[in-house]
Short mmCIF file of C-alpha atoms in Angstrom, two decimals:
data_model
loop_
_atom_site.label_atom_id
_atom_site.label_comp_id
_atom_site.label_asym_id
_atom_site.label_seq_id
_atom_site.Cartn_x
_atom_site.Cartn_y
_atom_site.Cartn_z
CA MET A 18 245.00 174.62 79.63
CA THR A 19 243.25 171.09 78.42
CA ALA A 20 239.97 173.06 79.67
CA ARG A 21 240.44 175.09 77.06
CA ARG A 22 241.73 172.57 74.20
CA TYR A 23 238.10 171.28 74.65
CA GLY A 24 235.87 175.09 74.49
CA LEU A 25 235.41 174.57 78.01
CA PRO A 26 236.40 177.53 80.61
CA GLY A 27 238.88 176.67 83.46
CA PRO A 28 238.36 176.56 87.22
CA LEU A 29 240.31 179.46 87.78
CA THR A 30 237.93 181.61 84.90
CA ASN A 31 234.62 179.94 86.79
CA GLN A 32 236.06 181.16 90.42
CA VAL A 33 236.76 184.39 88.82
CA ALA A 34 233.41 184.99 87.93
CA GLU A 35 231.64 184.59 91.45
CA LEU A 36 233.16 187.27 92.27
CA VAL A 37 230.74 188.51 90.55
CA TYR A 38 227.85 186.28 88.62
CA ARG A 39 225.47 183.61 90.60
CA PRO A 40 227.86 180.68 91.93
CA LYS A 41 227.01 177.35 91.84
CA SER A 42 227.00 176.50 94.73
CA GLY A 43 227.15 179.60 98.32
CA ALA A 44 227.21 176.94 101.04
CA LEU A 45 230.58 175.79 99.73
CA LEU A 46 231.80 179.67 99.20
CA TYR A 47 230.74 179.95 102.80
CA ALA A 48 232.60 176.98 103.82
CA GLY A 49 235.71 178.28 102.49
CA LEU A 50 234.85 181.20 104.66
CA ALA A 51 234.48 179.14 107.80
CA LEU A 52 237.96 177.87 106.57
CA THR A 53 239.81 181.06 106.47
CA LEU A 54 238.16 182.63 110.13
CA VAL A 55 239.56 179.78 112.10
CA VAL A 56 243.14 182.25 112.73
CA LEU A 57 240.77 185.76 113.18
CA THR A 58 239.86 186.47 116.97
CA TRP A 59 236.03 186.28 117.73
CA ARG A 60 235.69 190.11 116.50
CA GLN A 61 237.34 189.55 113.65
CA ARG A 62 234.86 186.82 112.75
CA PHE A 63 231.74 188.48 113.29
CA ILE A 64 232.63 191.55 110.71
CA ALA A 65 233.83 189.08 108.24
CA VAL A 66 230.39 187.50 107.92
CA GLY A 67 228.41 191.17 108.39
CA ALA A 68 230.70 192.03 105.75
CA ALA A 69 229.84 188.98 103.59
CA ILE A 70 226.17 189.09 104.40
CA GLY A 71 226.35 192.35 103.19
CA ILE A 72 227.98 192.31 99.85
CA ASP A 73 225.72 189.41 99.00
CA VAL A 74 222.48 191.80 99.83
CA VAL A 75 224.23 194.10 97.69
CA LEU A 76 224.70 192.20 94.70
CA ALA A 77 221.30 190.24 94.81
CA LEU A 78 219.48 193.87 94.42
CA THR A 79 222.08 194.51 91.59
CA ARG A 80 220.98 192.00 89.98
CA TRP A 81 217.78 191.83 90.70
CA ALA A 82 217.30 195.81 89.26
CA PHE A 83 219.74 195.29 86.62
CA ASP A 84 218.50 191.64 85.54
CA ILE A 85 221.70 190.24 85.93
CA GLY A 86 221.38 186.75 85.68
CA GLY A 87 224.08 184.13 85.74
CA VAL A 88 226.91 182.76 83.74
CA GLY A 89 224.91 180.13 82.64
CA GLY A 90 221.53 183.00 82.93
CA THR A 91 219.77 182.30 85.55
CA GLU A 92 220.91 179.75 87.07
CA GLY A 93 222.82 179.68 90.55
CA ARG A 94 222.58 180.24 94.23
CA ALA A 95 221.99 184.47 95.33
CA PHE A 96 223.89 184.19 97.97
CA GLY A 97 227.85 183.82 98.35
CA ASN A 98 229.44 186.24 96.57
CA GLY A 99 230.21 188.20 99.69
CA ALA A 100 232.02 184.81 101.18
CA LEU A 101 234.69 184.71 98.28
CA TRP A 102 235.28 189.09 98.75
CA VAL A 103 235.81 188.30 102.35
CA VAL A 104 237.93 185.36 101.50
CA LEU A 105 240.13 187.43 98.97
CA GLY A 106 240.18 190.85 101.20
CA CYS A 107 242.11 189.02 104.63
CA GLY A 108 245.06 187.80 101.76
CA VAL A 109 244.84 191.56 101.01
CA ILE A 110 245.37 192.37 104.16
CA ALA A 111 247.99 189.88 104.98
CA VAL A 112 250.02 191.05 102.17
CA THR A 113 249.45 194.99 102.62
CA ARG A 114 249.36 195.53 107.01
CA ARG A 115 250.62 192.01 108.26
CA THR A 116 254.17 190.72 109.04
CA GLY A 117 255.73 187.99 109.49
CA GLN A 118 254.33 185.09 111.68
CA GLU A 119 250.57 186.51 111.95
CA ARG A 120 250.78 187.06 107.82
CA THR A 121 251.45 183.80 106.97
CA LEU A 122 249.04 182.55 109.56
CA LEU A 123 246.40 185.27 107.68
CA LEU A 124 247.39 184.03 104.16
CA LYS A 125 247.61 180.14 104.87
CA GLY A 126 243.37 180.58 106.05
CA VAL A 127 243.19 182.11 103.02
CA GLY A 128 244.69 179.48 100.63
CA LEU A 129 242.92 176.69 103.31
CA GLY A 130 239.52 178.41 102.20
CA LEU A 131 241.03 179.06 98.68
CA LEU A 132 241.48 175.85 98.73
CA LEU A 133 238.69 174.16 99.23
CA VAL A 134 236.67 176.14 96.56
CA ALA A 135 238.82 175.93 93.30
CA GLY A 136 239.12 171.84 94.74
CA ARG A 137 235.15 171.93 93.72
CA LYS A 138 235.84 174.13 90.72
CA THR A 139 238.30 171.72 89.43
CA GLY A 140 236.78 168.75 90.04
CA ASP A 141 234.16 169.36 88.02
CA THR A 142 236.01 170.83 85.04
CA TRP A 143 237.56 167.16 84.93
CA LEU A 144 234.45 165.38 85.48
CA LEU A 145 233.95 168.25 81.92
CA ILE A 146 236.86 166.70 80.98
CA THR A 147 236.02 162.99 81.33
CA SER A 148 233.12 163.52 79.26
CA LYS A 149 234.77 164.80 76.25
CA SER A 150 238.27 162.70 75.90
CA ARG A 151 236.55 159.58 76.67
CA PRO A 152 233.74 157.94 74.34
CA LEU A 153 234.32 155.07 75.11
CA VAL A 154 233.33 153.68 78.84
CA LEU A 155 233.95 150.74 81.02
CA ASP A 156 230.74 149.44 83.00
CA PRO A 157 230.25 146.53 81.27
CA TYR A 158 233.28 144.69 82.68
CA VAL A 159 232.06 146.88 86.53
CA ALA A 160 228.45 145.64 85.73
CA THR A 161 229.53 141.79 85.34
CA ALA A 162 231.65 141.91 88.62
CA ASP A 163 229.42 142.94 90.13
CA HIS A 164 227.59 140.14 90.69
CA ALA A 165 230.22 138.77 92.20
CA LEU A 166 228.77 141.63 95.48
CA GLY A 167 224.77 140.82 94.92
CA ASN A 168 224.62 143.83 92.89
CA PRO A 169 224.49 146.04 95.46
CA SER A 170 223.24 148.92 93.19
CA TRP A 171 220.29 147.24 91.85
CA VAL A 172 219.49 145.94 95.83
CA ALA A 173 219.88 149.72 96.99
CA GLY A 174 217.49 151.35 94.19
CA ARG A 175 214.32 149.13 94.71
CA ILE A 176 215.54 150.11 97.81
CA VAL A 177 215.30 153.73 97.83
CA ALA A 178 212.49 153.81 95.73
CA ALA A 179 210.31 152.05 98.08
CA THR A 180 211.25 154.64 100.40
CA GLY A 181 209.57 157.33 98.59
CA PRO A 182 210.70 161.14 97.99
CA VAL A 183 211.39 161.50 101.45
CA GLY A 184 213.53 158.89 101.59
CA SER A 185 214.74 159.91 98.40
CA HIS A 186 215.51 163.26 99.75
CA VAL A 187 217.08 163.08 103.24
CA LEU A 188 219.43 161.13 100.77
CA ASP A 189 220.34 163.29 98.03
CA ALA A 190 220.40 166.64 100.88
CA VAL A 191 223.50 164.82 102.22
CA TYR A 192 224.84 163.67 99.15
CA GLY A 193 225.04 166.74 97.89
CA GLN A 194 226.33 169.01 100.74
CA LEU A 195 229.14 166.15 101.40
CA ALA A 196 231.57 169.45 101.38
CA VAL A 197 229.40 171.46 104.33
CA ALA A 198 229.62 168.10 106.72
CA ALA A 199 233.62 167.93 106.21
CA VAL A 200 233.80 171.71 107.23
CA VAL A 201 231.72 170.50 109.51
CA VAL A 202 234.89 168.06 110.85
CA ALA A 203 237.41 170.05 110.18
CA LEU A 204 236.91 173.46 112.11
CA TYR A 205 236.57 171.17 114.84
CA GLN A 206 240.05 170.28 113.66
CA LEU A 207 241.01 173.78 113.59
CA ARG A 208 239.29 174.57 116.56
CA ASN A 209 242.40 175.93 118.75
CA VAL A 210 243.81 177.70 115.60
CA ALA A 211 243.57 181.13 116.50
CA ALA A 212 244.16 180.61 119.78
CA GLU A 213 247.63 178.85 119.38
CA ARG A 214 248.91 180.47 116.42
CA ARG A 215 249.30 177.22 114.48
CA PHE A 216 247.64 174.81 112.21
CA PRO A 217 247.95 171.32 113.03
CA ALA A 218 250.27 169.07 111.11
CA HIS A 219 247.34 167.18 109.90
CA HIS A 220 243.62 167.86 109.60
CA LEU A 221 240.77 166.61 107.68
CA VAL A 222 241.17 168.80 104.44
CA ARG A 223 244.42 167.62 103.35
CA THR A 224 243.47 164.37 102.80
CA PHE A 225 239.86 166.07 101.15
CA LEU A 226 242.19 168.45 98.91
CA VAL A 227 244.90 164.97 98.02
CA ILE A 228 241.82 162.60 97.18
CA GLY A 229 240.46 165.35 94.91
CA LEU A 230 243.43 165.46 93.12
CA LEU A 231 244.26 161.77 92.42
CA GLY A 232 240.85 160.90 92.39
CA PRO A 233 240.59 162.16 88.29
CA ALA A 234 243.30 160.39 86.67
CA ILE A 235 241.39 157.63 87.37
CA TYR A 236 238.43 158.09 85.80
CA MET A 237 240.68 159.49 82.70
CA ILE A 238 242.19 155.75 82.84
CA TYR A 239 239.07 153.92 84.27
CA PRO A 240 236.35 155.55 82.91
CA VAL A 241 232.69 154.13 84.02
CA VAL A 242 229.45 156.48 83.93
CA GLY A 243 227.54 154.06 86.88
CA PRO A 244 224.27 151.94 86.27
CA VAL A 245 221.33 154.64 85.94
CA PHE A 246 223.83 155.73 83.00
CA ALA A 247 224.44 152.94 81.69
CA TYR A 248 221.83 150.44 82.23
CA GLY A 249 218.90 153.09 82.76
CA THR A 250 217.19 156.58 81.71
CA GLY A 251 219.89 158.88 82.95
CA ALA A 252 220.14 161.65 85.88
CA PHE A 253 220.83 165.49 86.27
CA GLY A 254 219.64 165.64 82.56
CA THR A 255 222.34 163.24 81.80
CA GLY A 256 222.31 160.60 79.56
CA SER A 257 219.63 158.91 78.42
CA ALA A 258 217.57 154.93 77.30
CA HIS A 259 219.27 155.88 74.28
CA TRP A 260 222.21 155.33 74.99
CA ALA A 261 222.67 152.60 77.69
CA VAL A 262 223.23 149.33 76.75
CA ALA A 263 219.71 148.07 77.74
CA GLU A 264 217.49 149.67 80.63
CA LEU A 265 218.26 147.22 82.93
CA TRP A 266 218.62 149.09 86.46
CA PRO A 267 217.00 149.08 88.82
CA HIS A 268 214.90 145.46 88.52
CA THR A 269 216.56 143.65 87.01
CA PRO A 270 220.05 143.08 87.06
CA PRO A 271 222.45 142.53 83.55
CA PRO A 272 223.22 139.72 82.42
CA ILE A 273 226.81 137.62 82.75
CA GLY A 274 227.85 138.11 78.81
CA SER A 275 231.23 138.90 76.90
CA PRO A 276 231.76 142.88 78.21
CA HIS A 277 232.60 145.17 76.22
CA PRO A 278 233.25 149.45 75.76
CA VAL A 279 230.25 150.81 74.87
CA ILE A 280 229.94 154.71 73.43
CA TYR A 281 228.22 157.11 75.75
CA ASP A 282 227.74 160.70 75.13
CA ALA A 283 229.98 163.24 75.72
CA ILE A 284 228.00 165.44 78.96
CA THR A 285 228.06 162.64 81.55
CA PRO A 286 230.59 162.41 83.75
CA ARG A 287 233.09 159.28 83.83
CA ASN A 288 233.16 159.66 87.17
CA CYS A 289 232.60 156.22 89.69
CA MET A 290 236.17 154.08 89.21
CA PRO A 291 236.45 155.01 92.15
CA SER A 292 233.21 156.30 94.17
CA LEU A 293 235.01 159.89 95.46
CA HIS A 294 231.52 160.07 97.42
CA THR A 295 232.16 157.35 99.64
CA ALA A 296 236.56 158.05 99.31
CA TRP A 297 234.94 161.16 100.82
CA ALA A 298 232.83 160.01 103.73
CA THR A 299 235.34 157.92 104.85
CA ALA A 300 237.50 160.60 104.58
CA ILE A 301 234.96 162.42 107.08
CA PHE A 302 234.41 159.38 109.60
CA ILE A 303 238.00 158.51 110.22
CA HIS A 304 238.54 161.89 111.10
CA SER A 305 235.28 162.37 113.84
CA ARG A 306 236.35 159.61 115.30
CA ARG A 307 238.60 161.52 118.03
CA ALA A 308 235.92 163.95 117.97
CA PRO A 309 232.40 164.52 120.68
CA ARG A 310 229.50 161.97 120.72
CA PHE A 311 227.68 164.47 118.32
CA LEU A 312 230.35 164.24 115.58
CA ARG A 313 230.74 160.74 115.66
CA PHE A 314 227.15 160.03 115.33
CA ALA A 315 227.30 162.57 112.83
CA GLY A 316 230.23 161.66 110.44
CA THR A 317 228.29 157.31 111.05
CA PHE A 318 225.42 158.85 109.57
CA TRP A 319 227.15 160.70 106.46
CA LEU A 320 228.97 157.39 105.50
CA LEU A 321 225.63 155.25 105.97
CA ALA A 322 223.60 157.68 103.95
CA THR A 323 226.32 158.20 101.50
CA LEU A 324 226.79 154.29 100.69
CA THR A 325 223.11 154.12 100.86
CA ALA A 326 222.70 157.52 98.53
CA THR A 327 225.89 156.24 95.35
CA LEU A 328 223.86 152.43 95.08
CA GLY A 329 220.71 153.55 95.91
CA PHE A 330 220.28 156.39 93.43
CA GLY A 331 222.21 154.61 90.78
CA TYR A 332 225.96 156.32 90.41
CA HIS A 333 227.72 154.20 91.44
CA TYR A 334 228.29 150.31 91.12
CA GLY A 335 229.53 148.14 94.63
CA ILE A 336 233.12 147.65 93.51
CA ASP A 337 232.96 151.53 92.90
CA LEU A 338 232.26 151.61 96.47
CA VAL A 339 234.97 149.00 98.43
CA ALA A 340 238.32 150.75 95.38
CA GLY A 341 237.40 154.10 97.06
CA VAL A 342 237.22 152.85 101.36
CA VAL A 343 240.66 151.63 99.66
CA PHE A 344 241.56 153.95 97.89
CA THR A 345 240.81 156.40 101.22
CA LEU A 346 242.89 153.85 103.77
CA THR A 347 246.21 154.64 101.79
CA ILE A 348 245.95 158.62 101.08
CA GLU A 349 245.29 158.82 105.17
CA THR A 350 248.21 156.35 105.88
CA ALA A 351 250.90 158.20 103.30
CA LEU A 352 249.45 161.22 104.68
CA ARG A 353 250.09 160.31 108.34
CA ALA A 354 253.38 159.00 107.61
CA LEU A 355 254.81 162.61 106.08
CA ASP A 356 253.89 163.35 109.77
CA HIS A 357 254.64 160.32 112.05
CA GLY A 358 257.56 158.59 110.09
CA TRP A 359 258.19 156.16 107.06
CA ASP A 360 258.88 153.08 108.88
CA ARG A 361 258.33 149.46 107.92
CA PRO A 362 254.81 149.44 109.10
CA ALA A 363 253.12 152.41 107.25
CA VAL A 364 255.68 151.67 104.33
CA ARG A 365 253.85 147.69 103.93
CA GLN A 366 250.09 149.84 104.33
CA VAL A 367 250.72 152.02 102.38
CA ALA A 368 252.01 149.44 99.68
CA CYS A 369 249.21 146.77 100.64
CA GLY A 370 246.19 149.51 99.82
CA ALA A 371 248.21 150.25 96.07
CA ALA A 372 248.89 146.77 95.31
CA PHE A 373 245.14 145.58 96.83
CA PHE A 374 243.40 148.70 94.68
CA THR A 375 245.26 148.20 90.71
CA ALA A 376 244.50 144.76 91.63
CA LEU A 377 240.54 145.03 92.26
CA LEU A 378 240.94 147.96 89.06
CA LEU A 379 242.64 144.71 86.71
CA SER A 380 240.60 141.66 88.48
CA VAL A 381 237.26 143.92 86.79
CA ARG A 382 239.18 144.99 83.88
CA PHE A 383 240.13 141.70 82.87
CA MET A 384 238.33 139.33 84.28
CA PRO A 385 234.73 140.11 84.91
CA VAL A 386 233.11 137.12 83.58
CA GLU A 387 235.23 134.93 85.77
CA MET A 388 234.49 137.15 89.09
CA ALA A 389 230.62 137.13 87.67
CA HIS A 390 231.07 132.76 87.49
CA HIS A 391 231.66 132.03 91.53
CA PRO A 392 230.82 134.48 93.43
CA TRP A 393 231.80 132.72 96.71
CA THR A 394 234.85 132.41 95.77
CA ALA A 395 235.32 136.44 94.38
CA GLY A 396 232.72 138.38 96.50
CA PRO A 397 234.44 136.50 100.36
CA LEU A 398 237.85 137.46 99.17
CA VAL A 399 237.52 141.26 97.86
CA LEU A 400 235.81 141.43 100.81
CA LEU A 401 238.53 139.84 103.07
CA ALA A 402 241.04 141.86 101.31
CA THR A 403 239.01 144.95 102.72
CA ALA A 404 238.64 144.10 105.27
CA ALA A 405 242.18 143.24 106.16
CA VAL A 406 243.33 146.98 104.45
CA ILE A 407 241.26 148.41 107.06
CA TYR A 408 242.78 146.71 110.18
CA GLY A 409 245.97 147.21 108.46
CA TYR A 410 245.50 151.14 108.88
CA ILE A 411 244.04 150.92 112.34
CA ARG A 412 246.69 148.95 113.55
CA THR A 413 249.49 151.04 111.23
CA THR A 414 247.33 154.54 112.50
CA ALA A 415 247.68 153.17 116.52
CA ARG A 416 250.39 153.71 117.16
CA TRP A 417 250.79 157.07 116.16
CA GLU A 418 248.04 157.79 117.83
CA PRO A 419 249.15 159.73 121.58
CA SER A 420 249.33 158.13 125.74
CA PRO A 421 245.81 158.65 127.28
CA VAL A 422 247.57 160.30 130.63
CA PRO A 423 246.34 158.72 133.52
CA PRO A 424 245.29 160.85 135.84
CA ALA A 425 247.35 162.73 139.13
CA SER A 426 246.81 160.16 141.34
CA ARG A 427 246.24 162.37 144.98
CA PRO A 428 248.20 162.01 147.45
CA GLU A 429 246.99 160.41 150.88
CA PRO A 430 246.15 162.62 153.57
CA GLN A 431 249.57 162.45 156.63
CA LEU A 432 248.35 162.64 160.08
CA GLU A 433 249.93 164.66 162.31
CA PRO A 434 252.36 163.12 164.79
CA ALA A 435 251.39 163.86 168.49
#
């Protein structure tokens, strides 16, 4: 409804259009299909994937034969429609051919796959809404407060530029395929669903969706576009030096002055505070800790590469990343407390995380100059408070981890009596 007020297609409209038109992200649609497949047998999975590929081939040939482009012309991917068709087909089969627990399980799989796609579409729509409804941005406040952390975006921007195109391409791939990395970890967590005929109480997709649900609300309250837009020439075809406060990024940190809201264009999303890419990468890191070594290494790499990309490409300030980490740990604690019970440590951890997150935003908004003038006080305080939230999360959730079962002791062989 909000999107319609601004003359924009809503998320459901965009999702339905991808049944025929070129999808924005074919990899995301196949990731949604992969989540649905966790409830099927191996034979059913091969049939579903084969059907999805076959539908993609037919639609691609049809678009080529009749010269049909995507919703925006020839933009989008040439594949992905088949995955959406198969997910919806599984839903139809669940309603018409399944009963009881089997119907419920298959519908949960379909819902999980569709929620991943719908979450992305809803997030994209919210980003457009922020650009239309929030003409003023608060970047000067965040840039000033970021002096307390040493202007990490300016430092990382110069480092990434020095790595050349190879480093930029690698970081761009990591940054753009975050949802696919999350699905890989989620598939490991959901690997036993088909055999056990039930979903685990908590898994990564839950955290991913809640982060995407709550994040845009903060964007509407705290609109920030990022260093490359507010202090550079823009990216993704939006922003320019004309809209920038000053063309300084990444070589010259902004001076400490009297920050004030500034007007920015009606296209660039206000999606910096908190950094949801950092939040999602942190969630991937957390949920990969109990996985095999390869996934643990991959989760660590994805977190570090995402932090480097968000700063090095100028998409976020350092304060955004701190807020993203605290945001995720607070949400993750709350979700796990729903399953294990709201005891006193859980309530205290969620309350402390929410309080620090709120205090951080208020400090950046109303005391950025003080933070910039006293970096050796404000910076360590921010980092120590973040470390305290991390330590509190580890202590709180460690009690909920299953205790390792000691191996059964083998009885000593008894000598036969003479």
